Structures are given as C-alpha cells and as structure tokens.
Amino acid sequence: VESWCCNIRSDTTTSARSTTRRPTTTTTTTTTTTTTTLPPTVLDAITEDFEFDSFVFLMAAADLVDYLTMDQVTLLVPDNNAFAQIPEEVIFDLLLNDDELRRIMLYHVIPNESLTEAAIAASTQLTTAIGATIQVQTLGGVVFLEAATIVQADIVAQNGYAQVIDNVLLPPDVSTSTTTTTTT
C-alpha cells in the first residue's frame, strides 16, 4: 500500500513540475495575394460605369459594338457630359443618318493599338478607324486630342484601353451644321 501511495505522490510531484513551463514566443506570418482580373473587353470595362451610357448606346445604334470587343483597341470615350453639350436635335438627326453616325463614332476608335495615356502623350497623331488622323498635343501634363482633353486615363481591359475625353470629336469632313435638320 505504501508503494502505491508513494507512487501517487511521486506522480503528482512530477506532474506539477511538468506543468510549469517557460513562456514561448510563436511568430505567425500571413501572406495575402490580391489578384485583379481585368474585364475581358473595353466594352465590359466602360459599361461598369453609367457615365459612358451615351457612347455605348450610339456605338450600338451605329452597329459598331464589334469595335469595342476587337483585339487591341483604344477608345476615346466621351462621357455623358460631353454628349450633353450636343443639342438633342443633332443627336436625333445622327440617329437617322447611319453613315454620319458611323463616321463620328469610328473617329473615336483607334484600332489595332492598345495605347496608354503615356503612349498617346508621346504621339503627335493617332489614326482612327476611318483612316483620319487626330492631332495630339501635350501641354503642362494635359493631353489634348484636338478639341478634347483626356479627363480619365487608362481604363484597362484585356483587349485594350479606354481614355475618357471631355468632348465629342468630329472627323474633319463632318460638322454639327451638316447634321441639323432644316425644316421648310
């Protein structure tokens, strides 16, 4: 009996000693990886923002949506405020004149090139989808594309870039006076 009793004391003493431990420091490192998935097309990128509804609507009305999804494209996208500067009558006339609407909208498309704002700023001109050129000038860090300036740069997608501009560009052979309706 004594041995059993001694064994219990012995175990208790041992247990008490083994529970006394020195503090330890544990370091845990966590690595967070963020993956950004680009929209597949510039069309997808600009339809995420309602500020470009007018541009998307007119491209669709002119049956030019394929240009928004082609490989390697740069779009010069007037925002809704730029289109609001054009009288409603002119917009309605354009909707009735497919050829004129197509020329104006294609003047905002730079095909086969995926251009950042920096690449545009380094250029002197851009060749549009209708073959006409847009003159580029950079003054004080502001990129001018004829009568427009880039106001939001580098909306990126897998197939190219959209550069937001503050005015609707007109090809050299189109003027707003040729798009107004004359009533007699």
PDB file of N, CA, C and O in Angstrom, residues 41-78:
ATOM      1  N   THR A  41     -13.144  42.829 -72.173  1.00  0.00           N
ATOM      2  CA  THR A  41     -13.128  43.791 -73.282  1.00  0.00           C
ATOM      3  C   THR A  41     -13.295  45.211 -72.756  1.00  0.00           C
ATOM      4  O   THR A  41     -13.767  45.421 -71.637  1.00  0.00           O
ATOM      5  N   VAL A  42     -12.932  46.162 -73.597  1.00  0.00           N
ATOM      6  CA  VAL A  42     -13.120  47.561 -73.244  1.00  0.00           C
ATOM      7  C   VAL A  42     -14.615  47.843 -73.067  1.00  0.00           C
ATOM      8  O   VAL A  42     -15.010  48.627 -72.211  1.00  0.00           O
ATOM      9  N   LEU A  43     -15.445  47.186 -73.850  1.00  0.00           N
ATOM     10  CA  LEU A  43     -16.895  47.334 -73.687  1.00  0.00           C
ATOM     11  C   LEU A  43     -17.299  46.952 -72.265  1.00  0.00           C
ATOM     12  O   LEU A  43     -18.040  47.688 -71.609  1.00  0.00           O
ATOM     13  N   ASP A  44     -16.815  45.832 -71.765  1.00  0.00           N
ATOM     14  CA  ASP A  44     -17.121  45.414 -70.399  1.00  0.00           C
ATOM     15  C   ASP A  44     -16.622  46.447 -69.384  1.00  0.00           C
ATOM     16  O   ASP A  44     -17.301  46.747 -68.403  1.00  0.00           O
ATOM     17  N   ALA A  45     -15.438  46.989 -69.628  1.00  0.00           N
ATOM     18  CA  ALA A  45     -14.849  47.957 -68.697  1.00  0.00           C
ATOM     19  C   ALA A  45     -15.666  49.247 -68.633  1.00  0.00           C
ATOM     20  O   ALA A  45     -15.884  49.778 -67.539  1.00  0.00           O
ATOM     21  N   ILE A  46     -16.122  49.739 -69.780  1.00  0.00           N
ATOM     22  CA  ILE A  46     -16.839  51.020 -69.748  1.00  0.00           C
ATOM     23  C   ILE A  46     -18.308  50.871 -69.372  1.00  0.00           C
ATOM     24  O   ILE A  46     -18.919  51.833 -68.921  1.00  0.00           O
ATOM     25  N   THR A  47     -18.883  49.682 -69.535  1.00  0.00           N
ATOM     26  CA  THR A  47     -20.275  49.511 -69.128  1.00  0.00           C
ATOM     27  C   THR A  47     -20.409  49.324 -67.620  1.00  0.00           C
ATOM     28  O   THR A  47     -21.521  49.338 -67.097  1.00  0.00           O
ATOM     29  N   GLU A  48     -19.289  49.198 -66.912  1.00  0.00           N
ATOM     30  CA  GLU A  48     -19.331  49.143 -65.450  1.00  0.00           C
ATOM     31  C   GLU A  48     -19.682  50.503 -64.855  1.00  0.00           C
ATOM     32  O   GLU A  48     -20.049  50.599 -63.702  1.00  0.00           O
ATOM     33  N   ASP A  49     -19.534  51.562 -65.645  1.00  0.00           N
ATOM     34  CA  ASP A  49     -19.786  52.920 -65.180  1.00  0.00           C
ATOM     35  C   ASP A  49     -20.866  53.552 -66.056  1.00  0.00           C
ATOM     36  O   ASP A  49     -20.751  53.572 -67.277  1.00  0.00           O
ATOM     37  N   PHE A  50     -21.893  54.080 -65.429  1.00  0.00           N
ATOM     38  CA  PHE A  50     -23.009  54.671 -66.182  1.00  0.00           C
ATOM     39  C   PHE A  50     -22.630  55.977 -66.876  1.00  0.00           C
ATOM     40  O   PHE A  50     -23.396  56.503 -67.661  1.00  0.00           O
ATOM     41  N   GLU A  51     -21.457  56.501 -66.608  1.00  0.00           N
ATOM     42  CA  GLU A  51     -21.010  57.753 -67.229  1.00  0.00           C
ATOM     43  C   GLU A  51     -20.759  57.620 -68.731  1.00  0.00           C
ATOM     44  O   GLU A  51     -20.558  58.612 -69.410  1.00  0.00           O
ATOM     45  N   PHE A  52     -20.785  56.395 -69.233  1.00  0.00           N
ATOM     46  CA  PHE A  52     -20.467  56.174 -70.646  1.00  0.00           C
ATOM     47  C   PHE A  52     -21.645  55.591 -71.421  1.00  0.00           C
ATOM     48  O   PHE A  52     -21.483  55.082 -72.520  1.00  0.00           O
ATOM     49  N   ASP A  53     -22.834  55.680 -70.851  1.00  0.00           N
ATOM     50  CA  ASP A  53     -24.036  55.127 -71.489  1.00  0.00           C
ATOM     51  C   ASP A  53     -24.294  55.705 -72.875  1.00  0.00           C
ATOM     52  O   ASP A  53     -24.679  54.983 -73.796  1.00  0.00           O
ATOM     53  N   SER A  54     -24.109  57.004 -73.033  1.00  0.00           N
ATOM     54  CA  SER A  54     -24.379  57.647 -74.332  1.00  0.00           C
ATOM     55  C   SER A  54     -23.453  57.084 -75.406  1.00  0.00           C
ATOM     56  O   SER A  54     -23.900  56.772 -76.513  1.00  0.00           O
ATOM     57  N   PHE A  55     -22.182  56.944 -75.070  1.00  0.00           N
ATOM     58  CA  PHE A  55     -21.215  56.402 -76.027  1.00  0.00           C
ATOM     59  C   PHE A  55     -21.585  54.973 -76.419  1.00  0.00           C
ATOM     60  O   PHE A  55     -21.628  54.644 -77.609  1.00  0.00           O
ATOM     61  N   VAL A  56     -21.868  54.146 -75.431  1.00  0.00           N
ATOM     62  CA  VAL A  56     -22.208  52.750 -75.705  1.00  0.00           C
ATOM     63  C   VAL A  56     -23.497  52.673 -76.520  1.00  0.00           C
ATOM     64  O   VAL A  56     -23.587  51.912 -77.486  1.00  0.00           O
ATOM     65  N   PHE A  57     -24.495  53.480 -76.181  1.00  0.00           N
ATOM     66  CA  PHE A  57     -25.755  53.493 -76.913  1.00  0.00           C
ATOM     67  C   PHE A  57     -25.535  53.872 -78.380  1.00  0.00           C
ATOM     68  O   PHE A  57     -26.059  53.211 -79.290  1.00  0.00           O
ATOM     69  N   LEU A  58     -24.758  54.921 -78.621  1.00  0.00           N
ATOM     70  CA  LEU A  58     -24.537  55.363 -80.005  1.00  0.00           C
ATOM     71  C   LEU A  58     -23.674  54.375 -80.791  1.00  0.00           C
ATOM     72  O   LEU A  58     -23.884  54.195 -81.995  1.00  0.00           O
ATOM     73  N   MET A  59     -22.723  53.724 -80.135  1.00  0.00           N
ATOM     74  CA  MET A  59     -21.952  52.675 -80.825  1.00  0.00           C
ATOM     75  C   MET A  59     -22.884  51.531 -81.225  1.00  0.00           C
ATOM     76  O   MET A  59     -22.774  50.992 -82.324  1.00  0.00           O
ATOM     77  N   ALA A  60     -23.803  51.178 -80.347  1.00  0.00           N
ATOM     78  CA  ALA A  60     -24.767  50.114 -80.658  1.00  0.00           C
ATOM     79  C   ALA A  60     -25.723  50.564 -81.759  1.00  0.00           C
ATOM     80  O   ALA A  60     -26.019  49.798 -82.685  1.00  0.00           O
ATOM     81  N   ALA A  61     -26.185  51.810 -81.699  1.00  0.00           N
ATOM     82  CA  ALA A  61     -27.100  52.333 -82.721  1.00  0.00           C
ATOM     83  C   ALA A  61     -26.441  52.352 -84.093  1.00  0.00           C
ATOM     84  O   ALA A  61     -27.098  52.156 -85.115  1.00  0.00           O
ATOM     85  N   ALA A  62     -25.126  52.560 -84.111  1.00  0.00           N
ATOM     86  CA  ALA A  62     -24.380  52.579 -85.373  1.00  0.00           C
ATOM     87  C   ALA A  62     -23.904  51.179 -85.765  1.00  0.00           C
ATOM     88  O   ALA A  62     -23.177  51.023 -86.739  1.00  0.00           O
ATOM     89  N   ASP A  63     -24.295  50.170 -85.007  1.00  0.00           N
ATOM     90  CA  ASP A  63     -23.914  48.772 -85.246  1.00  0.00           C
ATOM     91  C   ASP A  63     -22.391  48.600 -85.239  1.00  0.00           C
ATOM     92  O   ASP A  63     -21.813  47.942 -86.099  1.00  0.00           O
ATOM     93  N   LEU A  64     -21.761  49.187 -84.234  1.00  0.00           N
ATOM     94  CA  LEU A  64     -20.294  49.169 -84.136  1.00  0.00           C
ATOM     95  C   LEU A  64     -19.775  48.489 -82.866  1.00  0.00           C
ATOM     96  O   LEU A  64     -18.611  48.660 -82.510  1.00  0.00           O
ATOM     97  N   VAL A  65     -20.603  47.725 -82.196  1.00  0.00           N
ATOM     98  CA  VAL A  65     -20.189  47.095 -80.941  1.00  0.00           C
ATOM     99  C   VAL A  65     -18.983  46.178 -81.153  1.00  0.00           C
ATOM    100  O   VAL A  65     -18.145  46.028 -80.267  1.00  0.00           O
ATOM    101  N   ASP A  66     -18.854  45.592 -82.344  1.00  0.00           N
ATOM    102  CA  ASP A  66     -17.694  44.728 -82.617  1.00  0.00           C
ATOM    103  C   ASP A  66     -16.373  45.464 -82.418  1.00  0.00           C
ATOM    104  O   ASP A  66     -15.362  44.859 -82.046  1.00  0.00           O
ATOM    105  N   TYR A  67     -16.356  46.771 -82.653  1.00  0.00           N
ATOM    106  CA  TYR A  67     -15.131  47.551 -82.460  1.00  0.00           C
ATOM    107  C   TYR A  67     -14.757  47.653 -80.982  1.00  0.00           C
ATOM    108  O   TYR A  67     -13.590  47.845 -80.653  1.00  0.00           O
ATOM    109  N   LEU A  68     -15.750  47.521 -80.110  1.00  0.00           N
ATOM    110  CA  LEU A  68     -15.486  47.615 -78.676  1.00  0.00           C
ATOM    111  C   LEU A  68     -14.937  46.317 -78.106  1.00  0.00           C
ATOM    112  O   LEU A  68     -14.422  46.282 -76.992  1.00  0.00           O
ATOM    113  N   THR A  69     -15.052  45.256 -78.877  1.00  0.00           N
ATOM    114  CA  THR A  69     -14.614  43.942 -78.392  1.00  0.00           C
ATOM    115  C   THR A  69     -13.449  43.379 -79.206  1.00  0.00           C
ATOM    116  O   THR A  69     -12.992  42.282 -78.921  1.00  0.00           O
ATOM    117  N   MET A  70     -12.972  44.107 -80.196  1.00  0.00           N
ATOM    118  CA  MET A  70     -11.878  43.598 -81.034  1.00  0.00           C
ATOM    119  C   MET A  70     -10.569  43.536 -80.243  1.00  0.00           C
ATOM    120  O   MET A  70     -10.428  44.200 -79.219  1.00  0.00           O
ATOM    121  N   ASP A  71      -9.639  42.723 -80.730  1.00  0.00           N
ATOM    122  CA  ASP A  71      -8.321  42.650 -80.096  1.00  0.00           C
ATOM    123  C   ASP A  71      -7.572  43.948 -80.338  1.00  0.00           C
ATOM    124  O   ASP A  71      -7.640  44.524 -81.417  1.00  0.00           O
ATOM    125  N   GLN A  72      -6.863  44.392 -79.309  1.00  0.00           N
ATOM    126  CA  GLN A  72      -6.019  45.577 -79.404  1.00  0.00           C
ATOM    127  C   GLN A  72      -6.778  46.795 -79.926  1.00  0.00           C
ATOM    128  O   GLN A  72      -6.750  47.110 -81.110  1.00  0.00           O
ATOM    129  N   VAL A  73      -7.428  47.486 -79.028  1.00  0.00           N
ATOM    130  CA  VAL A  73      -8.182  48.676 -79.405  1.00  0.00           C
ATOM    131  C   VAL A  73      -8.011  49.741 -78.327  1.00  0.00           C
ATOM    132  O   VAL A  73      -7.865  49.438 -77.151  1.00  0.00           O
ATOM    133  N   THR A  74      -7.998  50.982 -78.776  1.00  0.00           N
ATOM    134  CA  THR A  74      -8.022  52.123 -77.865  1.00  0.00           C
ATOM    135  C   THR A  74      -9.255  52.928 -78.215  1.00  0.00           C
ATOM    136  O   THR A  74      -9.468  53.270 -79.385  1.00  0.00           O
ATOM    137  N   LEU A  75     -10.065  53.205 -77.206  1.00  0.00           N
ATOM    138  CA  LEU A  75     -11.267  54.001 -77.408  1.00  0.00           C
ATOM    139  C   LEU A  75     -11.078  55.367 -76.767  1.00  0.00           C
ATOM    140  O   LEU A  75     -10.576  55.468 -75.653  1.00  0.00           O
ATOM    141  N   LEU A  76     -11.488  56.381 -77.483  1.00  0.00           N
ATOM    142  CA  LEU A  76     -11.540  57.735 -76.950  1.00  0.00           C
ATOM    143  C   LEU A  76     -13.008  57.958 -76.615  1.00  0.00           C
ATOM    144  O   LEU A  76     -13.822  58.205 -77.501  1.00  0.00           O
ATOM    145  N   VAL A  77     -13.354  57.830 -75.358  1.00  0.00           N
ATOM    146  CA  VAL A  77     -14.746  57.755 -74.929  1.00  0.00           C
ATOM    147  C   VAL A  77     -15.209  59.082 -74.332  1.00  0.00           C
ATOM    148  O   VAL A  77     -14.811  59.427 -73.213  1.00  0.00           O
ATOM    149  N   PRO A  78     -16.064  59.808 -75.064  1.00  0.00           N
ATOM    150  CA  PRO A  78     -16.665  60.997 -74.446  1.00  0.00           C
ATOM    151  C   PRO A  78     -17.625  60.543 -73.342  1.00  0.00           C
ATOM    152  O   PRO A  78     -18.381  59.586 -73.532  1.00  0.00           O
TER     153      PRO A  78
END
